[in-house]
Short mmCIF file of C-alpha atoms and ligand atoms in Angstrom, two decimals:
data_model
loop_
_atom_site.label_atom_id
_atom_site.label_comp_id
_atom_site.label_asym_id
_atom_site.label_seq_id
_atom_site.Cartn_x
_atom_site.Cartn_y
_atom_site.Cartn_z
CA MET A 1 -87.01 93.40 66.50
CA PRO A 2 -89.65 94.59 64.04
CA ASP A 3 -92.57 92.24 63.52
CA TYR A 4 -92.12 90.66 60.09
CA ARG A 5 -94.78 88.00 60.26
CA THR A 6 -97.44 87.40 57.59
CA VAL A 7 -100.60 89.49 57.77
CA ARG A 8 -103.46 87.75 59.61
CA GLY A 9 -105.24 85.35 57.27
CA MET A 10 -102.32 85.23 54.77
CA ARG A 11 -100.30 82.05 54.49
CA ASP A 12 -96.94 80.91 53.13
CA PHE A 13 -96.96 77.68 51.19
CA LEU A 14 -93.81 75.69 51.88
CA PRO A 15 -92.53 73.36 49.12
CA GLU A 16 -94.63 70.31 49.96
CA LYS A 17 -97.91 72.27 50.15
CA ALA A 18 -96.97 74.38 47.13
CA GLU A 19 -96.38 71.16 45.22
CA THR A 20 -99.82 69.80 46.16
CA MET A 21 -101.46 73.10 45.17
CA LYS A 22 -99.73 73.03 41.80
CA TYR A 23 -100.69 69.37 41.38
CA ILE A 24 -104.37 70.22 41.91
CA GLU A 25 -104.04 73.25 39.64
CA GLY A 26 -102.51 70.99 36.97
CA LYS A 27 -105.49 68.62 37.18
CA ALA A 28 -107.88 71.60 36.88
CA ARG A 29 -106.02 72.83 33.80
CA LYS A 30 -106.18 69.38 32.25
CA VAL A 31 -109.96 69.28 32.75
CA ALA A 32 -110.19 72.75 31.16
CA GLN A 33 -108.32 71.44 28.12
CA LEU A 34 -110.47 68.31 27.92
CA TYR A 35 -113.67 70.37 27.94
CA GLY A 36 -112.33 73.08 25.63
CA TYR A 37 -111.99 75.98 28.11
CA ARG A 38 -109.20 78.40 27.15
CA GLU A 39 -107.18 79.93 29.95
CA ILE A 40 -107.16 83.67 30.55
CA ILE A 41 -105.34 85.72 33.16
CA THR A 42 -107.14 88.70 34.66
CA PRO A 43 -105.84 91.26 37.20
CA VAL A 44 -106.00 90.71 40.95
CA LEU A 45 -107.03 94.35 41.33
CA GLU A 46 -110.27 95.60 39.75
CA THR A 47 -112.49 98.65 40.24
CA TYR A 48 -114.66 98.40 43.33
CA LYS A 49 -117.64 99.25 41.16
CA LEU A 50 -117.20 96.14 39.01
CA LEU A 51 -116.62 93.74 41.88
CA ALA A 52 -119.38 95.17 44.06
CA ALA A 53 -122.04 95.30 41.33
CA LYS A 54 -123.80 91.95 41.79
CA THR A 55 -121.61 90.04 44.17
CA GLY A 56 -123.97 90.03 47.11
CA GLU A 57 -123.86 91.75 50.47
CA GLU A 58 -121.87 89.07 52.24
CA ILE A 59 -118.89 89.20 49.89
CA ARG A 60 -119.17 92.96 49.27
CA LYS A 61 -118.71 93.64 53.00
CA ARG A 62 -115.64 91.44 53.05
CA MET A 63 -113.73 92.82 50.11
CA TYR A 64 -110.27 94.30 50.56
CA THR A 65 -111.17 97.78 49.32
CA PHE A 66 -108.89 100.81 49.16
CA LYS A 67 -108.04 103.91 47.19
CA ASP A 68 -104.93 103.67 45.03
CA LEU A 69 -102.48 106.57 44.80
CA GLY A 70 -104.49 107.97 41.90
CA GLY A 71 -107.57 108.16 44.12
CA ARG A 72 -109.40 105.30 42.35
CA LYS A 73 -111.59 103.09 44.52
CA VAL A 74 -110.28 99.58 43.87
CA ALA A 75 -110.56 96.13 45.47
CA LEU A 76 -108.77 92.80 45.44
CA ARG A 77 -110.93 90.34 43.51
CA PRO A 78 -113.10 88.12 45.76
CA GLU A 79 -113.99 85.90 42.77
CA PHE A 80 -113.33 85.58 39.03
CA THR A 81 -116.83 85.78 37.57
CA ALA A 82 -117.08 89.59 37.52
CA SER A 83 -113.74 89.90 35.71
CA VAL A 84 -114.67 87.29 33.10
CA ALA A 85 -118.08 88.93 32.57
CA ARG A 86 -116.35 92.31 32.17
CA LEU A 87 -114.16 90.83 29.43
CA VAL A 88 -117.11 89.25 27.65
CA ALA A 89 -119.08 92.50 27.88
CA ASN A 90 -116.24 94.51 26.31
CA THR A 91 -113.11 93.01 24.77
CA LEU A 92 -114.51 89.62 23.81
CA LYS A 93 -117.88 90.94 22.69
CA ALA A 94 -117.49 89.77 19.09
CA GLU A 95 -116.12 86.29 19.90
CA PRO A 96 -118.23 83.44 18.55
CA LYS A 97 -120.43 81.79 21.17
CA PRO A 98 -120.32 79.63 23.12
CA LEU A 99 -117.25 80.99 24.77
CA ARG A 100 -115.54 78.73 27.28
CA LEU A 101 -113.02 80.42 29.57
CA PHE A 102 -110.89 79.08 32.40
CA CYS A 103 -108.87 80.87 35.05
CA VAL A 104 -106.95 79.93 38.13
CA GLY A 105 -105.43 82.18 40.75
CA SER A 106 -105.69 83.81 44.15
CA LEU A 107 -108.73 85.60 45.54
CA TYR A 108 -109.28 87.72 48.63
CA ARG A 109 -112.11 87.83 51.16
CA TYR A 110 -111.89 89.23 54.66
CA ASP A 111 -113.49 86.09 56.11
CA GLU A 112 -112.86 84.99 59.69
CA PRO A 113 -109.90 82.56 59.36
CA GLN A 114 -110.86 78.99 60.32
CA GLN A 115 -110.60 75.51 58.88
CA GLY A 116 -110.96 75.83 55.11
CA ARG A 117 -111.76 79.53 55.22
CA PHE A 118 -108.89 81.85 54.38
CA ARG A 119 -108.44 85.49 53.47
CA GLU A 120 -106.30 84.55 50.50
CA PHE A 121 -107.39 81.41 48.71
CA TRP A 122 -107.22 79.83 45.28
CA GLN A 123 -109.88 78.82 42.78
CA SER A 124 -110.05 77.09 39.44
CA ASN A 125 -112.90 78.77 37.60
CA TYR A 126 -114.80 77.80 34.46
CA GLU A 127 -117.31 80.02 32.65
CA LEU A 128 -119.44 78.98 29.67
CA MET A 129 -120.97 82.00 27.95
CA GLY A 130 -123.68 82.20 25.30
CA ALA A 131 -125.81 79.07 25.86
CA THR A 132 -129.14 78.76 27.69
CA GLN A 133 -129.47 75.04 27.01
CA PRO A 134 -129.55 72.63 29.98
CA GLU A 135 -126.62 70.74 28.38
CA ALA A 136 -124.45 73.75 29.25
CA ASP A 137 -125.52 73.55 32.92
CA VAL A 138 -124.86 69.82 32.86
CA GLU A 139 -121.35 70.43 31.52
CA THR A 140 -120.28 72.47 34.57
CA VAL A 141 -121.50 69.72 36.91
CA MET A 142 -119.82 67.02 34.83
CA LEU A 143 -116.49 68.80 34.67
CA THR A 144 -116.58 69.35 38.43
CA ASN A 145 -117.24 65.64 38.89
CA ARG A 146 -114.38 64.84 36.53
CA PHE A 147 -111.97 67.21 38.28
CA LEU A 148 -112.70 65.89 41.78
CA LYS A 149 -112.39 62.32 40.53
CA ASP A 150 -109.09 63.16 38.81
CA VAL A 151 -107.58 64.54 42.02
CA GLY A 152 -108.62 61.28 43.67
CA LEU A 153 -111.49 62.40 45.92
CA LYS A 154 -114.29 60.01 46.80
CA ASN A 155 -117.88 60.19 48.06
CA PHE A 156 -118.54 63.75 47.05
CA THR A 157 -122.11 64.92 46.58
CA PHE A 158 -123.70 67.84 44.82
CA LYS A 159 -126.35 69.98 46.44
CA MET A 160 -128.53 71.60 43.84
CA GLY A 161 -131.30 74.15 43.64
CA HIS A 162 -132.67 76.86 41.40
CA VAL A 163 -132.89 80.50 42.45
CA GLY A 164 -136.00 80.84 40.27
CA ILE A 165 -138.02 78.76 42.74
CA LEU A 166 -137.86 81.31 45.56
CA THR A 167 -137.50 84.45 43.42
CA GLY A 168 -140.35 83.25 41.18
CA ILE A 169 -142.64 83.12 44.19
CA LEU A 170 -141.40 86.39 45.70
CA SER A 171 -141.64 88.36 42.47
CA GLN A 172 -145.18 87.07 41.75
CA GLU A 173 -146.04 88.39 45.21
CA GLY A 174 -144.74 91.80 44.10
CA ILE A 175 -141.76 91.78 46.47
CA GLU A 176 -139.01 94.22 45.40
CA GLU A 177 -135.68 92.88 44.15
CA ASP A 178 -133.65 94.28 47.04
CA VAL A 179 -135.94 92.56 49.57
CA GLN A 180 -135.68 89.35 47.51
CA ASN A 181 -131.88 89.63 47.72
CA LYS A 182 -132.09 90.00 51.50
CA VAL A 183 -134.38 86.97 51.75
CA MET A 184 -131.92 84.94 49.66
CA HIS A 185 -129.06 86.20 51.84
CA PHE A 186 -130.75 84.84 54.99
CA MET A 187 -131.62 81.60 53.23
CA ASP A 188 -127.96 81.21 52.26
CA LYS A 189 -127.00 81.70 55.91
CA LYS A 190 -129.61 79.10 56.92
CA GLN A 191 -131.46 81.79 58.90
CA VAL A 192 -134.83 80.65 57.60
CA ASN A 193 -136.88 82.41 60.28
CA LYS A 194 -135.27 85.75 59.52
CA ALA A 195 -135.93 85.19 55.81
CA LEU A 196 -139.59 84.36 56.45
CA LYS A 197 -139.95 87.34 58.80
CA LEU A 198 -138.79 89.64 56.01
CA VAL A 199 -141.44 88.18 53.71
CA GLU A 200 -144.07 88.51 56.45
CA ASP A 201 -143.24 92.21 56.75
CA THR A 202 -144.20 92.76 53.11
CA GLU A 203 -147.65 92.57 51.56
CA ALA A 204 -147.09 88.87 50.81
CA THR A 205 -150.12 86.61 51.02
CA GLU A 206 -150.66 83.81 53.53
CA LYS A 207 -150.40 81.37 50.61
CA CYS A 208 -146.92 82.66 49.87
CA LEU A 209 -145.72 82.14 53.44
CA LYS A 210 -147.28 78.70 53.57
CA THR A 211 -145.60 77.72 50.31
CA LEU A 212 -142.22 78.97 51.47
CA ARG A 213 -142.52 77.07 54.76
CA LYS A 214 -143.46 73.88 52.90
CA LEU A 215 -140.53 74.29 50.54
CA VAL A 216 -138.07 74.75 53.38
CA GLU A 217 -139.36 71.52 54.92
CA THR A 218 -139.28 69.48 51.69
CA GLN A 219 -137.17 66.39 52.08
CA GLU A 220 -136.76 63.83 49.36
CA GLU A 221 -133.58 61.91 48.53
CA ASN A 222 -134.43 61.13 44.93
CA PRO A 223 -133.71 64.33 42.97
CA LEU A 224 -136.37 63.81 40.29
CA LYS A 225 -139.03 62.95 42.87
CA ALA A 226 -137.96 66.03 44.84
CA CYS A 227 -138.72 68.14 41.76
CA GLN A 228 -142.22 66.65 41.56
CA LYS A 229 -142.84 67.52 45.20
CA ILE A 230 -141.53 71.07 44.76
CA LYS A 231 -143.70 71.58 41.71
CA LYS A 232 -146.73 70.51 43.68
CA GLU A 233 -145.93 72.93 46.50
CA ALA A 234 -145.22 75.81 44.12
CA ARG A 235 -148.28 75.37 41.90
CA GLY A 236 -149.88 78.66 41.05
CA TYR A 237 -146.48 80.38 40.91
CA LYS A 238 -145.77 80.25 37.18
CA LYS A 239 -142.13 81.33 37.23
CA ALA A 240 -141.30 79.02 40.12
CA VAL A 241 -142.80 76.04 38.28
CA LYS A 242 -140.83 76.99 35.16
CA ALA A 243 -137.67 77.03 37.28
CA VAL A 244 -138.38 73.53 38.64
CA ASN A 245 -138.98 72.27 35.10
CA ASN A 246 -135.57 73.61 34.10
CA LEU A 247 -133.93 71.98 37.11
CA GLN A 248 -135.71 68.75 36.32
CA LYS A 249 -134.40 68.73 32.73
CA ILE A 250 -130.85 69.22 33.95
CA LEU A 251 -131.21 66.47 36.57
CA LYS A 252 -132.66 64.12 33.97
CA LEU A 253 -129.73 64.68 31.62
CA LEU A 254 -127.34 64.09 34.51
CA SER A 255 -129.11 60.90 35.54
CA GLU A 256 -128.84 59.63 31.97
CA SER A 257 -125.09 60.26 31.78
CA GLU A 258 -122.64 57.40 32.19
CA GLU A 259 -121.33 58.95 35.39
CA LYS A 260 -122.89 58.14 38.69
CA ILE A 261 -123.20 61.59 40.22
CA GLU A 262 -124.65 61.92 43.73
CA ILE A 263 -127.10 64.83 43.88
CA THR A 264 -129.52 66.12 46.49
CA VAL A 265 -132.07 68.78 45.69
CA ASP A 266 -132.85 71.59 48.11
CA PRO A 267 -135.61 74.01 47.00
CA ALA A 268 -134.66 76.58 49.66
CA PHE A 269 -130.99 76.50 48.70
CA ALA A 270 -129.47 79.97 48.10
CA ARG A 271 -125.89 81.09 47.44
CA GLY A 272 -124.16 84.24 48.59
CA LEU A 273 -123.87 85.77 45.12
CA GLU A 274 -126.61 88.00 43.71
CA TYR A 275 -126.11 87.42 40.02
CA TYR A 276 -127.59 83.91 39.78
CA THR A 277 -130.75 83.49 37.72
CA GLY A 278 -130.95 79.71 37.23
CA ILE A 279 -129.63 76.52 38.78
CA ILE A 280 -127.15 76.79 41.61
CA PHE A 281 -125.03 74.03 43.07
CA GLU A 282 -122.29 73.23 45.55
CA VAL A 283 -120.20 70.13 46.07
CA TYR A 284 -119.27 68.54 49.40
CA VAL A 285 -117.33 65.63 50.87
CA PRO A 286 -118.59 63.97 54.09
CA GLN A 287 -115.37 64.86 55.94
CA LEU A 288 -115.90 68.65 55.65
CA ASP A 289 -118.98 70.77 56.18
CA ILE A 290 -117.79 73.51 53.83
CA ALA A 291 -118.23 73.44 50.05
CA LEU A 292 -115.35 72.40 47.79
CA GLY A 293 -116.88 74.29 44.91
CA GLY A 294 -119.94 76.15 43.80
CA GLY A 295 -121.54 77.57 40.72
CA GLY A 296 -124.67 78.42 38.86
CA ARG A 297 -126.37 80.12 35.95
CA TYR A 298 -126.29 83.90 35.63
CA ASN A 299 -128.05 85.21 32.53
CA LYS A 300 -128.04 88.94 33.28
CA LEU A 301 -124.56 89.83 34.51
CA ILE A 302 -122.93 90.55 31.16
CA GLU A 303 -125.78 92.91 30.31
CA THR A 304 -125.31 94.63 33.67
CA PHE A 305 -121.73 95.39 32.61
CA GLY A 306 -122.93 96.96 29.35
CA GLY A 307 -122.54 93.90 27.11
CA GLU A 308 -124.96 92.13 24.81
CA PRO A 309 -127.53 89.98 26.61
CA THR A 310 -125.50 86.80 27.11
CA PRO A 311 -126.67 83.80 29.10
CA ALA A 312 -123.92 82.18 31.14
CA ILE A 313 -123.18 79.36 33.54
CA GLY A 314 -120.04 78.78 35.57
CA VAL A 315 -118.40 77.06 38.48
CA ALA A 316 -115.43 77.69 40.77
CA HIS A 317 -113.55 75.13 42.85
CA GLY A 318 -111.70 76.01 46.05
CA ILE A 319 -108.21 74.58 45.59
CA ASP A 320 -107.31 75.04 49.30
CA ARG A 321 -110.41 73.12 50.37
CA ILE A 322 -109.76 70.38 47.83
CA MET A 323 -106.28 70.05 49.35
CA LEU A 324 -107.85 69.81 52.80
CA ALA A 325 -110.33 67.17 51.59
CA MET A 326 -107.44 65.19 50.09
CA GLN A 327 -105.67 65.26 53.46
CA LYS A 328 -108.83 64.08 55.22
CA GLN A 329 -109.38 61.28 52.71
CA LYS A 330 -105.66 60.45 52.64
CA THR A 331 -105.59 60.83 48.87
CA PRO A 332 -102.14 60.06 47.46
CA LEU A 333 -100.58 62.39 44.85
CA LYS A 334 -99.92 60.47 41.67
CA LYS A 335 -96.66 62.17 40.86
CA GLU A 336 -94.12 61.13 38.30
CA LYS A 337 -91.00 60.46 40.40
CA LYS A 338 -87.82 61.44 38.60
CA LYS A 339 -84.41 60.17 39.70
CA THR A 340 -82.33 63.03 41.07
CA ALA A 341 -78.59 63.64 41.38
CA ALA A 342 -76.18 65.62 43.55
CA VAL A 343 -72.93 66.59 41.85
CA ILE A 344 -70.02 66.82 44.30
CA PRO A 345 -66.61 68.17 43.30
CA ILE A 346 -63.92 66.81 45.64
CA GLN A 347 -61.53 69.73 45.19
CA ASP A 348 -61.68 73.30 43.90
CA LYS A 349 -60.07 72.36 40.59
CA MET A 350 -62.93 69.95 39.81
CA LYS A 351 -65.59 72.63 40.16
CA GLU A 352 -65.56 73.50 36.46
CA GLU A 353 -66.07 69.89 35.43
CA ALA A 354 -68.78 69.44 38.11
CA LEU A 355 -70.61 72.45 36.71
CA LYS A 356 -70.46 70.94 33.20
CA ILE A 357 -71.70 67.56 34.42
CA SER A 358 -74.62 69.20 36.27
CA GLN A 359 -75.58 71.00 33.09
CA MET A 360 -75.31 67.79 31.06
CA LEU A 361 -77.68 66.03 33.51
CA ARG A 362 -80.21 68.85 33.40
CA ASN A 363 -80.06 68.92 29.60
CA ALA A 364 -81.02 65.24 29.73
CA GLY A 365 -83.95 66.05 32.05
CA ILE A 366 -82.32 64.73 35.23
CA PRO A 367 -82.74 67.18 38.16
CA ALA A 368 -79.22 67.91 39.46
CA LYS A 369 -78.11 69.86 42.53
CA LEU A 370 -74.53 71.09 42.47
CA GLN A 371 -72.67 71.14 45.78
CA VAL A 372 -72.03 74.87 46.25
CA MET A 373 -71.09 75.05 49.95
CA ASP A 374 -67.48 73.79 49.79
CA ARG A 375 -68.47 70.84 51.97
CA ASN A 376 -66.19 67.83 52.23
CA LEU A 377 -67.32 64.53 50.71
CA THR A 378 -68.74 63.06 53.94
CA ASN A 379 -70.83 66.12 54.65
CA SER A 380 -71.91 66.41 51.02
CA LEU A 381 -73.13 62.79 51.01
CA ALA A 382 -74.93 63.29 54.32
CA ASP A 383 -76.64 66.37 52.88
CA ALA A 384 -77.66 64.50 49.70
CA ASN A 385 -79.08 61.67 51.83
CA ARG A 386 -81.03 64.11 53.97
CA ARG A 387 -82.57 65.57 50.82
CA GLU A 388 -83.48 62.06 49.59
CA ILE A 389 -81.43 62.42 46.40
CA ASP A 390 -80.98 59.19 44.43
CA TYR A 391 -77.43 59.50 43.06
CA ALA A 392 -74.26 61.29 44.10
CA ILE A 393 -71.93 62.06 41.21
CA ILE A 394 -68.52 62.35 42.84
CA VAL A 395 -66.07 64.28 40.68
CA GLY A 396 -62.57 63.24 41.87
CA GLU A 397 -59.10 63.79 40.46
CA ARG A 398 -58.21 60.13 39.85
CA GLU A 399 -61.45 59.34 37.98
CA LEU A 400 -61.35 62.56 35.98
CA LYS A 401 -57.98 61.59 34.52
CA GLU A 402 -59.84 58.70 32.88
CA GLU A 403 -62.78 60.92 31.93
CA SER A 404 -64.88 59.15 34.56
CA VAL A 405 -66.67 59.90 37.82
CA ALA A 406 -67.84 57.79 40.76
CA ILE A 407 -71.62 57.30 40.85
CA ARG A 408 -73.03 56.37 44.21
CA ASN A 409 -76.54 54.98 44.45
CA LEU A 410 -77.53 56.59 47.73
CA LYS A 411 -80.57 54.38 48.29
CA LYS A 412 -78.72 51.10 47.69
CA ARG A 413 -75.39 52.38 49.01
CA GLU A 414 -73.53 51.05 45.96
CA GLN A 415 -70.80 52.85 44.10
CA LYS A 416 -69.13 52.38 40.74
CA THR A 417 -66.92 54.24 38.30
CA VAL A 418 -68.59 55.35 35.08
CA LYS A 419 -67.34 57.27 32.01
CA ILE A 420 -68.71 60.85 31.95
CA ASP A 421 -70.39 60.10 28.62
CA ASN A 422 -72.29 57.23 30.25
CA ILE A 423 -73.61 59.01 33.39
CA VAL A 424 -76.99 59.88 31.87
CA LYS A 425 -77.46 56.37 30.50
CA THR A 426 -76.53 54.81 33.85
CA ILE A 427 -79.05 56.93 35.77
CA LYS A 428 -81.81 56.63 33.18
CA ASN A 429 -81.53 52.86 32.86
CA LYS A 430 -82.09 52.60 36.59
CA GLU A 431 -85.31 54.67 36.44
P1 LIG B 501 -118.18 80.76 45.78
O1 LIG B 501 -119.14 79.73 46.25
O2 LIG B 501 -118.16 82.06 46.47
O3 LIG B 501 -118.49 80.96 44.23
O4 LIG B 501 -116.72 80.16 45.79
C1 LIG B 501 -116.42 78.95 45.15
C2 LIG B 501 -115.53 78.11 46.03
O5 LIG B 501 -114.37 78.85 46.43
C3 LIG B 501 -116.16 77.68 47.35
O6 LIG B 501 -117.00 76.56 47.19
C4 LIG B 501 -114.94 77.37 48.18
O7 LIG B 501 -114.44 76.07 47.88
C5 LIG B 501 -113.94 78.39 47.71
N1 LIG B 501 -113.88 79.51 48.68
C6 LIG B 501 -114.71 80.55 48.79
N2 LIG B 501 -114.35 81.35 49.82
C7 LIG B 501 -113.26 80.78 50.38
C8 LIG B 501 -112.40 81.12 51.49
N3 LIG B 501 -112.57 82.22 52.22
N4 LIG B 501 -111.37 80.28 51.78
C9 LIG B 501 -111.16 79.16 51.03
N5 LIG B 501 -111.93 78.80 49.98
C10 LIG B 501 -112.96 79.59 49.66
C11 LIG B 501 -117.83 81.84 43.44
O8 LIG B 501 -116.78 82.37 43.73
C12 LIG B 501 -118.46 82.03 42.08
N6 LIG B 501 -117.68 83.03 41.36
C13 LIG B 501 -118.55 80.70 41.35
C14 LIG B 501 -119.11 80.85 39.97
C15 LIG B 501 -118.41 80.87 38.81
N7 LIG B 501 -120.39 81.03 39.69
C16 LIG B 501 -120.51 81.14 38.36
N8 LIG B 501 -119.30 81.08 37.84
#
């Protein structure tokens, strides 16, 4: 027998899981509408050059990269941001700003499969292009808060930082951008000693190393107080202080909002992507140690792709991880439950009428399954019960003569004869 299993790291979603995924996706789309983000659909396959440009070493190494039959070096998208930035740099160049764009779909990273980490996963992604104002940064945090609340999650917290704190210090010390990226990469992986060793190997001053060590050790629960502490540690590094001021403004606006949003500030926080220039954040629930979503400001990416200088901020939520968090928190799906019907013709000659009745039910918005296996009545009813269908519409010869059918309420085990014209009314009145 040939081996026809899924490829390692790829998963099938059976109906129940697929339904939950679509439910979460629906909530994400609703939030997009509420905040004025218009949905776009971009290709799963992009040029390697685009996806590799500023994505960061970690993701670049893990891309599914190959040559297509035309010899082009292509890759499966590991995230949406590069594709959206490409669009804004080219096709949407002349669109009035701010531009709010939403996308949802599958992404691919050759990560080691484990809880909450998959090689094919789904994101809902929001990008806000054209604004530098802190209100724009606040919006991405607020919509994330709204989305997670809407799916029913509780006790989530945001971890926040600003890449300008570390890069401000490193660039003032004259450290090259590629070394800075490596330092940030180690910081992201929580390999602080390796990050500091890299800095030590440069011409960096003792003051720089001392400041970095202090920052890594900074602990303060109150986000605004944390900013004060960081500012004190980073004094003398102009760009770093400017970055903290920006973070502080954003935190202040968030603290003044009606929403109670839990935030912790980490000055040594770094994310795996290289394009960030401003605040960065991730959101967590206590039941999982992996982020449900992450985002940040990236003011240079669109320029990198040949577009006009366009500041931007965005966030992406991991739909698979949100589903996992919902399982852990036992979050119920608030689904609209529609009454369903099974239409069962007793004999061959009733099939035509059964087909018409099924169609009539569907036209009225009642989900109807027609019995198509030539099962007898007993087996048909057993099958309908197994599938948790609410009503069996039994199309029999005697009833048909009077333009009627038998309707059996499968949950209550009650049966009555009803005129065909009244089937919809009978089912709907019971809803
Ligand atoms: P990211 O942090 O790489 O950011 O991914 C965002 C979210 O996608 C993560 O927090 C996580 O929930 C989910 N995710 C990432 N990798 C996996 C995986 N292997 N399996 C399951 N879920 C995963 C970005 O992708 C940026 N493009 C976000 C952004 C948008 N920044 C600005 N705009």
